[in-house]
Amino acid sequence: MSVPAIHAAEIKILELVENLGTYLTSTEKNIRCRGTRLLSEVLNRLPKNFLSSDEVRALVIFYCDRLSDHYSVTPHTLLGMLALSTYDNLPKGCEVQLVQAIYKEVHVQSMIQVDRRSVYAILSNLLDTRIKDLQSLGRDFVFGYIQCMDGEKDPRNLTMIFRCVPIIIHNFPIDVFIEELFEVVSCYFPIDFTPPPNDPYKVTQEELVLGLRKCLAATPKFAEHCLPLLMEKLSSDVQRAKIDSFLTLAECCEVYGEDDLMEFLPAMWSTIRREVFQAFSHEVEKSALTCLCSIVKTLSNAVSNANKAAGGLDEFLDLVLKDCSKHLRDPGLRLMLPTSKLLQSAASASDPACYKIISAVVPILLEQFHKCKQVNERVSLLHAALDFIKVCKSFTFGDDTPSPVIPFKDSLASLFLSLLSDHSSQLRCIGITGLVGLMSLNAIMNINEKKLAAMHFTNIVLTDQDNKVCSEAVTALAFMSMEFSLLVKEEVLPQLIKELDSRATGTRHRFIVNTLAGISMHSDIVLTTIPVMLQHLGTLSEDNTAESLETAVNTIQSIDIVVNSNISDEQCLDFFHSKLLPQLLRITVDQALQVNNYILCKEDVVSSIATVCRNIAKVLDDRVASNLVSNTISLFLDGNLENIGLKQSSQHFRPLEISSPWQHTQLVSLLTSIICSMKTFELSSQCLELMEKLLKLSLSSEHHLTCVSAAKCYAGLVNKHKQGTDLDSSLETVVESTCRMLQDEISDQNIYNRQKALTLWLWVTKALVLRAHFKSTQFTTKLISLFEDHQLSQMAADGFYIILSESQDVLNKDMHCDIKLMYRQRLFMQTLPRILAGFEKANEDKKQYYLSALSHLLQFIPKQVLLSELPPLMPMLVQSLYCQDVGLYVSTSDTLSMLIQDAPTVISLYVDTLLPQLLTLSTYQQSMKVRIAALKCIGLFVTLPTHVIYPRQKEVVRRLASVLDDRKRLVRQQAVTARGLWFLLEAPKK
């Protein structure tokens, strides 16, 4: 009751102290402990700004005096002092009192961990908030802190200590205690700590390592003590110690400076060189290279900061080059790769280092290249040269310090150009990459040289027979289109367009079109390539061959690649919606009006064009989108062809009329891609008319693509329709029309109509479920009832996959669909009781449809939701393994694999039923996926309690032996793993 009373001002904190007087002054230490603990708990629960300065001062005096009490009272006293150290109104001078009292009265290392942590937390709080006042203690604070932390072993406390030590070093005089402070810190290096499993404190080795590293690198005054320690640890046989030592040395170098490093440079280089050359561990090698880079950077900074001659830097680099050059000249090139890594790491540290190393290394590499005749050796040398060129990209060289590559530019450019005609595809690829590398360096290649390179790249694209080389050339042209768009537009595009116009076919055509798409990385290029591809698409309009169909689809897909790559560019986006989208509509509508079966009327072509339209429409702003919606509705409702640049035809365009040809009606997929991609908009009377026609079209059309597209479009509009009477009326119409068709007599003549009705029902259900509409329950209930339908049961069960999965062409987040949080969980909780009840009542031949629907539900819900509902689901999951359904087998096995790890207690109850059937499925010959999923699940069973599964060990090992001879390698591999786990299973200990 104390804290509420103090909050309500019914009692003052000092009055509480007075009322506790008999407890705080009792001769019994246990009573004093309880009184002090109560007061401390109250202080910890009060707001940090609640007490006045005078009250805080009085409490500080009280607690400082209380520290001289019996040692059993000290932990409770420290708890109160910890609360006071966080108070906003802690008076000036009180922080000093708290620290002095702790240093004088508390022997920290004789206390338990939680009490030691209280001390460190008090000091940490005061360092964070009152460091200026604590500085008056000077050396006394440093000495006291050293005594407090000396011998600390608990990692939870060390994380706090390592955070505070750099603060102390930077803000207090430590000169007198340099060696002592270093000793108490460095004794922890290197950190050797492995957190226990399920550690609630989450203290990691990495956290401790980084904290200690900051301490050692906090001041250059540690250099004389730290560098010998690090050099000693670098010779350790423990890999983790080496890595930590290299990375700590790298961080210390930047703080210590050149003068402190000079004495150790030869030894450091020798150690780094040894580790990189031996390369027993990638991590050790990486840390050694990081250390080398840091050393060179420190030596370079010393030159620039002191404005003095680069004596130390030159001496060190000369040493590095002397040791490395001989390996570059080695005829066998045995140490080429590690030597290159060392030199590149040193060169990447600074401008001077880069200049010196590149100037020394490139001539050697060129010389060796001309000496070597083997392709592999040449490849190694060239890769090294390319890596050195990449290093130069990190620095900006000016007139005073030109790029070190310039003296060798002609030699390198000539070499790379000559490689473009080499018989080896590897060398041709390197030649392309090398020219791109030179072009990426500022002011290296002039415009004529770039033109020459572009011509060579284009020639490779058009003539080279190696796909990898061609792909490399396309990548190079894409780079040039971003950096030198005008050059590509003038020199490259005309040749590619000429090749495209030559009616290249098959694979060659695909590659040319893909190349045009790949180099369209700048608005200048895009505005040229898109019209070319559209014109090319138009030339295919009267063909009707399979090859032309493939060509048309590939061209549209390439247009889509260009759109997706440049959609964020404002100029390109304006071109896409004002030029490209109307042109695509014009091409498709024009072909549809001719009522033929040419390729531009094929379903694949129409679907591909719809994808392009969708990707453009979904990113438009509200103003542009509104105009596009208006024009699109006018086109599809009224047949207004002028909006897309076509003249009114004698053949009326009425794609939403049931009587129209399928060439017209299938274009509803284009309407869907545009209308349903927009952000939420006001539905006008035209839109309501549109929904009415879409409903009729989806239920009455005899063309499959038309029916599905109309259903999706209707569902997309339902999802974005504002709640109200219009939406309710539309849904009532759907229910009435669809249910009437679903209730038709079950016959072969009616099956197609009933499937159309169910398709619409599924998509409208998805639209309602996503937006959490109250009528979604009515629609899902009807869907579950269709599990008993002889014709539609499987389709209805699979409908749950449609509802829960992420649709690519409608009703998704990218298309600004109305999606409520946790809609999948909500659907699961709504439908699960009905599915369970239906399963219990269903005949044996209908049960599999309930199981199939359940498997789709389980596929998409979070694990936590499934675990909460698991017990009643287990009988159905077991039953799923006995149904003749491949998809059900796989999904159930995957679900069980997850449950074995997350709900072992529940799974243990069904081991006798599950294991035999999974072993049977491990030999299920109709599907490899079923066998693999079953074997994975069997392997995970060994994680269950041993006493549950050990009695079945011999049977499992015996039955899995036959699976080891499966005809599929992946199955055999999984069988070996599962059988090995069971074979190694140990008997439970008695």
PDB file of N, CA, C and O in Angstrom, residues 118-173:
ATOM      1  N   SER A 118      24.270  -4.670  -9.257  1.00  0.00           N
ATOM      2  CA  SER A 118      23.688  -3.420  -8.747  1.00  0.00           C
ATOM      3  C   SER A 118      24.744  -2.330  -8.650  1.00  0.00           C
ATOM      4  O   SER A 118      24.503  -1.172  -9.001  1.00  0.00           O
ATOM      5  N   VAL A 119      25.942  -2.702  -8.175  1.00  0.00           N
ATOM      6  CA  VAL A 119      27.024  -1.721  -8.069  1.00  0.00           C
ATOM      7  C   VAL A 119      27.388  -1.184  -9.446  1.00  0.00           C
ATOM      8  O   VAL A 119      27.502   0.031  -9.658  1.00  0.00           O
ATOM      9  N   TYR A 120      27.597  -2.097 -10.405  1.00  0.00           N
ATOM     10  CA  TYR A 120      27.978  -1.662 -11.753  1.00  0.00           C
ATOM     11  C   TYR A 120      26.871  -0.820 -12.390  1.00  0.00           C
ATOM     12  O   TYR A 120      27.151   0.132 -13.135  1.00  0.00           O
ATOM     13  N   ALA A 121      25.615  -1.164 -12.098  1.00  0.00           N
ATOM     14  CA  ALA A 121      24.507  -0.402 -12.669  1.00  0.00           C
ATOM     15  C   ALA A 121      24.454   1.011 -12.088  1.00  0.00           C
ATOM     16  O   ALA A 121      24.177   1.977 -12.808  1.00  0.00           O
ATOM     17  N   ILE A 122      24.730   1.134 -10.790  1.00  0.00           N
ATOM     18  CA  ILE A 122      24.762   2.470 -10.162  1.00  0.00           C
ATOM     19  C   ILE A 122      25.834   3.328 -10.820  1.00  0.00           C
ATOM     20  O   ILE A 122      25.595   4.480 -11.222  1.00  0.00           O
ATOM     21  N   LEU A 123      27.041   2.767 -10.939  1.00  0.00           N
ATOM     22  CA  LEU A 123      28.146   3.517 -11.530  1.00  0.00           C
ATOM     23  C   LEU A 123      27.860   3.833 -13.003  1.00  0.00           C
ATOM     24  O   LEU A 123      28.182   4.930 -13.484  1.00  0.00           O
ATOM     25  N   SER A 124      27.247   2.897 -13.714  1.00  0.00           N
ATOM     26  CA  SER A 124      26.916   3.134 -15.115  1.00  0.00           C
ATOM     27  C   SER A 124      25.894   4.256 -15.265  1.00  0.00           C
ATOM     28  O   SER A 124      26.037   5.136 -16.130  1.00  0.00           O
ATOM     29  N   ASN A 125      24.867   4.248 -14.413  1.00  0.00           N
ATOM     30  CA  ASN A 125      23.850   5.304 -14.469  1.00  0.00           C
ATOM     31  C   ASN A 125      24.458   6.670 -14.212  1.00  0.00           C
ATOM     32  O   ASN A 125      24.143   7.653 -14.898  1.00  0.00           O
ATOM     33  N   LEU A 126      25.325   6.748 -13.230  1.00  0.00           N
ATOM     34  CA  LEU A 126      25.946   8.032 -12.881  1.00  0.00           C
ATOM     35  C   LEU A 126      26.912   8.492 -13.968  1.00  0.00           C
ATOM     36  O   LEU A 126      27.013   9.690 -14.244  1.00  0.00           O
ATOM     37  N   LEU A 127      27.621   7.562 -14.610  1.00  0.00           N
ATOM     38  CA  LEU A 127      28.500   7.937 -15.712  1.00  0.00           C
ATOM     39  C   LEU A 127      27.704   8.472 -16.897  1.00  0.00           C
ATOM     40  O   LEU A 127      28.159   9.356 -17.624  1.00  0.00           O
ATOM     41  N   ASP A 128      26.512   7.932 -17.096  1.00  0.00           N
ATOM     42  CA  ASP A 128      25.681   8.373 -18.220  1.00  0.00           C
ATOM     43  C   ASP A 128      25.070   9.747 -17.966  1.00  0.00           C
ATOM     44  O   ASP A 128      24.918  10.536 -18.903  1.00  0.00           O
ATOM     45  N   THR A 129      24.734  10.042 -16.703  1.00  0.00           N
ATOM     46  CA  THR A 129      23.945  11.254 -16.429  1.00  0.00           C
ATOM     47  C   THR A 129      24.698  12.335 -15.642  1.00  0.00           C
ATOM     48  O   THR A 129      24.353  13.507 -15.745  1.00  0.00           O
ATOM     49  N   ARG A 130      25.726  11.947 -14.879  1.00  0.00           N
ATOM     50  CA  ARG A 130      26.394  12.926 -14.004  1.00  0.00           C
ATOM     51  C   ARG A 130      27.918  12.897 -14.155  1.00  0.00           C
ATOM     52  O   ARG A 130      28.643  13.097 -13.188  1.00  0.00           O
ATOM     53  N   ILE A 131      28.386  12.672 -15.369  1.00  0.00           N
ATOM     54  CA  ILE A 131      29.820  12.475 -15.537  1.00  0.00           C
ATOM     55  C   ILE A 131      30.614  13.733 -15.226  1.00  0.00           C
ATOM     56  O   ILE A 131      31.733  13.670 -14.699  1.00  0.00           O
ATOM     57  N   LYS A 132      30.056  14.918 -15.508  1.00  0.00           N
ATOM     58  CA  LYS A 132      30.782  16.164 -15.214  1.00  0.00           C
ATOM     59  C   LYS A 132      31.023  16.308 -13.720  1.00  0.00           C
ATOM     60  O   LYS A 132      32.095  16.748 -13.280  1.00  0.00           O
ATOM     61  N   ASP A 133      30.028  15.953 -12.913  1.00  0.00           N
ATOM     62  CA  ASP A 133      30.181  16.061 -11.461  1.00  0.00           C
ATOM     63  C   ASP A 133      31.137  14.994 -10.928  1.00  0.00           C
ATOM     64  O   ASP A 133      31.907  15.250  -9.996  1.00  0.00           O
ATOM     65  N   LEU A 134      31.108  13.805 -11.533  1.00  0.00           N
ATOM     66  CA  LEU A 134      32.000  12.737 -11.072  1.00  0.00           C
ATOM     67  C   LEU A 134      33.459  13.029 -11.387  1.00  0.00           C
ATOM     68  O   LEU A 134      34.360  12.500 -10.727  1.00  0.00           O
ATOM     69  N   GLN A 135      33.712  13.887 -12.377  1.00  0.00           N
ATOM     70  CA  GLN A 135      35.089  14.183 -12.741  1.00  0.00           C
ATOM     71  C   GLN A 135      35.857  14.879 -11.623  1.00  0.00           C
ATOM     72  O   GLN A 135      37.089  14.878 -11.612  1.00  0.00           O
ATOM     73  N   SER A 136      35.131  15.425 -10.659  1.00  0.00           N
ATOM     74  CA  SER A 136      35.811  16.050  -9.515  1.00  0.00           C
ATOM     75  C   SER A 136      36.552  15.015  -8.668  1.00  0.00           C
ATOM     76  O   SER A 136      37.480  15.345  -7.939  1.00  0.00           O
ATOM     77  N   LEU A 137      36.131  13.748  -8.779  1.00  0.00           N
ATOM     78  CA  LEU A 137      36.825  12.688  -8.042  1.00  0.00           C
ATOM     79  C   LEU A 137      38.169  12.336  -8.675  1.00  0.00           C
ATOM     80  O   LEU A 137      39.044  11.760  -8.015  1.00  0.00           O
ATOM     81  N   GLY A 138      38.333  12.655  -9.943  1.00  0.00           N
ATOM     82  CA  GLY A 138      39.605  12.442 -10.625  1.00  0.00           C
ATOM     83  C   GLY A 138      40.082  11.005 -10.560  1.00  0.00           C
ATOM     84  O   GLY A 138      39.364  10.059 -10.860  1.00  0.00           O
ATOM     85  N   ARG A 139      41.342  10.821 -10.143  1.00  0.00           N
ATOM     86  CA  ARG A 139      41.973   9.513 -10.120  1.00  0.00           C
ATOM     87  C   ARG A 139      41.300   8.559  -9.122  1.00  0.00           C
ATOM     88  O   ARG A 139      41.361   7.342  -9.304  1.00  0.00           O
ATOM     89  N   ASP A 140      40.692   9.152  -8.076  1.00  0.00           N
ATOM     90  CA  ASP A 140      40.045   8.292  -7.078  1.00  0.00           C
ATOM     91  C   ASP A 140      38.933   7.457  -7.709  1.00  0.00           C
ATOM     92  O   ASP A 140      38.722   6.294  -7.328  1.00  0.00           O
ATOM     93  N   PHE A 141      38.219   8.058  -8.663  1.00  0.00           N
ATOM     94  CA  PHE A 141      37.144   7.301  -9.313  1.00  0.00           C
ATOM     95  C   PHE A 141      37.729   6.139 -10.110  1.00  0.00           C
ATOM     96  O   PHE A 141      37.222   5.022 -10.062  1.00  0.00           O
ATOM     97  N   VAL A 142      38.823   6.407 -10.834  1.00  0.00           N
ATOM     98  CA  VAL A 142      39.447   5.362 -11.641  1.00  0.00           C
ATOM     99  C   VAL A 142      39.943   4.222 -10.761  1.00  0.00           C
ATOM    100  O   VAL A 142      39.702   3.041 -11.042  1.00  0.00           O
ATOM    101  N   PHE A 143      40.625   4.573  -9.675  1.00  0.00           N
ATOM    102  CA  PHE A 143      41.178   3.571  -8.782  1.00  0.00           C
ATOM    103  C   PHE A 143      40.066   2.717  -8.169  1.00  0.00           C
ATOM    104  O   PHE A 143      40.162   1.493  -8.094  1.00  0.00           O
ATOM    105  N   GLY A 144      39.007   3.389  -7.736  1.00  0.00           N
ATOM    106  CA  GLY A 144      37.885   2.661  -7.145  1.00  0.00           C
ATOM    107  C   GLY A 144      37.219   1.719  -8.137  1.00  0.00           C
ATOM    108  O   GLY A 144      36.852   0.594  -7.790  1.00  0.00           O
ATOM    109  N   TYR A 145      37.078   2.160  -9.395  1.00  0.00           N
ATOM    110  CA  TYR A 145      36.428   1.318 -10.395  1.00  0.00           C
ATOM    111  C   TYR A 145      37.289   0.099 -10.709  1.00  0.00           C
ATOM    112  O   TYR A 145      36.777  -1.016 -10.893  1.00  0.00           O
ATOM    113  N   ILE A 146      38.609   0.300 -10.748  1.00  0.00           N
ATOM    114  CA  ILE A 146      39.510  -0.829 -10.984  1.00  0.00           C
ATOM    115  C   ILE A 146      39.348  -1.871  -9.884  1.00  0.00           C
ATOM    116  O   ILE A 146      39.298  -3.082 -10.140  1.00  0.00           O
ATOM    117  N   GLN A 147      39.257  -1.399  -8.648  1.00  0.00           N
ATOM    118  CA  GLN A 147      39.073  -2.339  -7.535  1.00  0.00           C
ATOM    119  C   GLN A 147      37.735  -3.069  -7.627  1.00  0.00           C
ATOM    120  O   GLN A 147      37.642  -4.267  -7.317  1.00  0.00           O
ATOM    121  N   CYS A 148      36.696  -2.369  -8.059  1.00  0.00           N
ATOM    122  CA  CYS A 148      35.374  -2.991  -8.155  1.00  0.00           C
ATOM    123  C   CYS A 148      35.349  -4.110  -9.201  1.00  0.00           C
ATOM    124  O   CYS A 148      34.784  -5.178  -8.968  1.00  0.00           O
ATOM    125  N   MET A 149      35.954  -3.853 -10.344  1.00  0.00           N
ATOM    126  CA  MET A 149      35.835  -4.807 -11.450  1.00  0.00           C
ATOM    127  C   MET A 149      36.894  -5.898 -11.412  1.00  0.00           C
ATOM    128  O   MET A 149      36.751  -6.907 -12.112  1.00  0.00           O
ATOM    129  N   ASP A 150      37.923  -5.719 -10.643  1.00  0.00           N
ATOM    130  CA  ASP A 150      39.033  -6.671 -10.632  1.00  0.00           C
ATOM    131  C   ASP A 150      38.541  -8.061 -10.220  1.00  0.00           C
ATOM    132  O   ASP A 150      38.034  -8.251  -9.113  1.00  0.00           O
ATOM    133  N   GLY A 151      38.672  -9.024 -11.117  1.00  0.00           N
ATOM    134  CA  GLY A 151      38.279 -10.397 -10.827  1.00  0.00           C
ATOM    135  C   GLY A 151      36.865 -10.750 -11.221  1.00  0.00           C
ATOM    136  O   GLY A 151      36.423 -11.885 -11.010  1.00  0.00           O
ATOM    137  N   GLU A 152      36.123  -9.832 -11.809  1.00  0.00           N
ATOM    138  CA  GLU A 152      34.755 -10.113 -12.224  1.00  0.00           C
ATOM    139  C   GLU A 152      34.740 -11.206 -13.306  1.00  0.00           C
ATOM    140  O   GLU A 152      35.523 -11.182 -14.248  1.00  0.00           O
ATOM    141  N   LYS A 153      33.818 -12.148 -13.176  1.00  0.00           N
ATOM    142  CA  LYS A 153      33.773 -13.271 -14.108  1.00  0.00           C
ATOM    143  C   LYS A 153      32.423 -13.444 -14.786  1.00  0.00           C
ATOM    144  O   LYS A 153      32.324 -14.122 -15.807  1.00  0.00           O
ATOM    145  N   ASP A 154      31.399 -12.865 -14.236  1.00  0.00           N
ATOM    146  CA  ASP A 154      30.061 -13.103 -14.791  1.00  0.00           C
ATOM    147  C   ASP A 154      29.869 -12.312 -16.088  1.00  0.00           C
ATOM    148  O   ASP A 154      30.062 -11.088 -16.118  1.00  0.00           O
ATOM    149  N   PRO A 155      29.500 -12.978 -17.184  1.00  0.00           N
ATOM    150  CA  PRO A 155      29.366 -12.280 -18.473  1.00  0.00           C
ATOM    151  C   PRO A 155      28.295 -11.194 -18.463  1.00  0.00           C
ATOM    152  O   PRO A 155      28.411 -10.207 -19.181  1.00  0.00           O
ATOM    153  N   ARG A 156      27.257 -11.356 -17.649  1.00  0.00           N
ATOM    154  CA  ARG A 156      26.213 -10.321 -17.579  1.00  0.00           C
ATOM    155  C   ARG A 156      26.774  -9.025 -17.020  1.00  0.00           C
ATOM    156  O   ARG A 156      26.422  -7.927 -17.457  1.00  0.00           O
ATOM    157  N   ASN A 157      27.663  -9.136 -16.051  1.00  0.00           N
ATOM    158  CA  ASN A 157      28.288  -7.952 -15.473  1.00  0.00           C
ATOM    159  C   ASN A 157      29.373  -7.390 -16.376  1.00  0.00           C
ATOM    160  O   ASN A 157      29.575  -6.170 -16.456  1.00  0.00           O
ATOM    161  N   LEU A 158      30.075  -8.284 -17.076  1.00  0.00           N
ATOM    162  CA  LEU A 158      31.170  -7.825 -17.934  1.00  0.00           C
ATOM    163  C   LEU A 158      30.657  -6.963 -19.089  1.00  0.00           C
ATOM    164  O   LEU A 158      31.336  -6.028 -19.515  1.00  0.00           O
ATOM    165  N   THR A 159      29.470  -7.277 -19.596  1.00  0.00           N
ATOM    166  CA  THR A 159      28.929  -6.432 -20.669  1.00  0.00           C
ATOM    167  C   THR A 159      28.768  -4.993 -20.205  1.00  0.00           C
ATOM    168  O   THR A 159      29.044  -4.051 -20.952  1.00  0.00           O
ATOM    169  N   MET A 160      28.370  -4.812 -18.940  1.00  0.00           N
ATOM    170  CA  MET A 160      28.208  -3.468 -18.393  1.00  0.00           C
ATOM    171  C   MET A 160      29.569  -2.819 -18.133  1.00  0.00           C
ATOM    172  O   MET A 160      29.769  -1.626 -18.392  1.00  0.00           O
ATOM    173  N   ILE A 161      30.505  -3.601 -17.645  1.00  0.00           N
ATOM    174  CA  ILE A 161      31.853  -3.075 -17.376  1.00  0.00           C
ATOM    175  C   ILE A 161      32.512  -2.626 -18.676  1.00  0.00           C
ATOM    176  O   ILE A 161      33.098  -1.532 -18.747  1.00  0.00           O
ATOM    177  N   PHE A 162      32.434  -3.467 -19.697  1.00  0.00           N
ATOM    178  CA  PHE A 162      33.075  -3.119 -20.974  1.00  0.00           C
ATOM    179  C   PHE A 162      32.458  -1.879 -21.597  1.00  0.00           C
ATOM    180  O   PHE A 162      33.108  -1.179 -22.380  1.00  0.00           O
ATOM    181  N   ARG A 163      31.217  -1.602 -21.282  1.00  0.00           N
ATOM    182  CA  ARG A 163      30.605  -0.367 -21.794  1.00  0.00           C
ATOM    183  C   ARG A 163      31.113   0.863 -21.055  1.00  0.00           C
ATOM    184  O   ARG A 163      31.259   1.944 -21.634  1.00  0.00           O
ATOM    185  N   CYS A 164      31.404   0.698 -19.769  1.00  0.00           N
ATOM    186  CA  CYS A 164      31.801   1.841 -18.941  1.00  0.00           C
ATOM    187  C   CYS A 164      33.286   2.188 -19.048  1.00  0.00           C
ATOM    188  O   CYS A 164      33.655   3.358 -18.921  1.00  0.00           O
ATOM    189  N   VAL A 165      34.131   1.181 -19.260  1.00  0.00           N
ATOM    190  CA  VAL A 165      35.577   1.437 -19.266  1.00  0.00           C
ATOM    191  C   VAL A 165      35.972   2.477 -20.310  1.00  0.00           C
ATOM    192  O   VAL A 165      36.736   3.406 -19.990  1.00  0.00           O
ATOM    193  N   PRO A 166      35.532   2.414 -21.579  1.00  0.00           N
ATOM    194  CA  PRO A 166      35.902   3.477 -22.522  1.00  0.00           C
ATOM    195  C   PRO A 166      35.440   4.862 -22.079  1.00  0.00           C
ATOM    196  O   PRO A 166      36.139   5.854 -22.317  1.00  0.00           O
ATOM    197  N   ILE A 167      34.280   4.931 -21.423  1.00  0.00           N
ATOM    198  CA  ILE A 167      33.801   6.230 -20.932  1.00  0.00           C
ATOM    199  C   ILE A 167      34.764   6.770 -19.876  1.00  0.00           C
ATOM    200  O   ILE A 167      35.107   7.968 -19.870  1.00  0.00           O
ATOM    201  N   ILE A 168      35.211   5.912 -18.985  1.00  0.00           N
ATOM    202  CA  ILE A 168      36.154   6.326 -17.943  1.00  0.00           C
ATOM    203  C   ILE A 168      37.476   6.765 -18.561  1.00  0.00           C
ATOM    204  O   ILE A 168      38.057   7.793 -18.186  1.00  0.00           O
ATOM    205  N   ILE A 169      37.965   6.001 -19.527  1.00  0.00           N
ATOM    206  CA  ILE A 169      39.244   6.333 -20.171  1.00  0.00           C
ATOM    207  C   ILE A 169      39.186   7.707 -20.827  1.00  0.00           C
ATOM    208  O   ILE A 169      40.142   8.488 -20.768  1.00  0.00           O
ATOM    209  N   HIS A 170      38.063   8.025 -21.463  1.00  0.00           N
ATOM    210  CA  HIS A 170      37.955   9.280 -22.209  1.00  0.00           C
ATOM    211  C   HIS A 170      37.655  10.483 -21.329  1.00  0.00           C
ATOM    212  O   HIS A 170      37.823  11.630 -21.781  1.00  0.00           O
ATOM    213  N   ASN A 171      37.242  10.265 -20.081  1.00  0.00           N
ATOM    214  CA  ASN A 171      36.774  11.398 -19.272  1.00  0.00           C
ATOM    215  C   ASN A 171      37.484  11.549 -17.927  1.00  0.00           C
ATOM    216  O   ASN A 171      37.190  12.507 -17.201  1.00  0.00           O
ATOM    217  N   PHE A 172      38.392  10.640 -17.596  1.00  0.00           N
ATOM    218  CA  PHE A 172      39.086  10.723 -16.313  1.00  0.00           C
ATOM    219  C   PHE A 172      40.590  10.569 -16.527  1.00  0.00           C
ATOM    220  O   PHE A 172      41.023   9.930 -17.503  1.00  0.00           O
ATOM    221  N   PRO A 173      41.391  11.150 -15.623  1.00  0.00           N
ATOM    222  CA  PRO A 173      42.854  11.007 -15.731  1.00  0.00           C
ATOM    223  C   PRO A 173      43.274   9.578 -15.361  1.00  0.00           C
ATOM    224  O   PRO A 173      43.084   9.156 -14.223  1.00  0.00           O
TER     225      PRO A 173
END
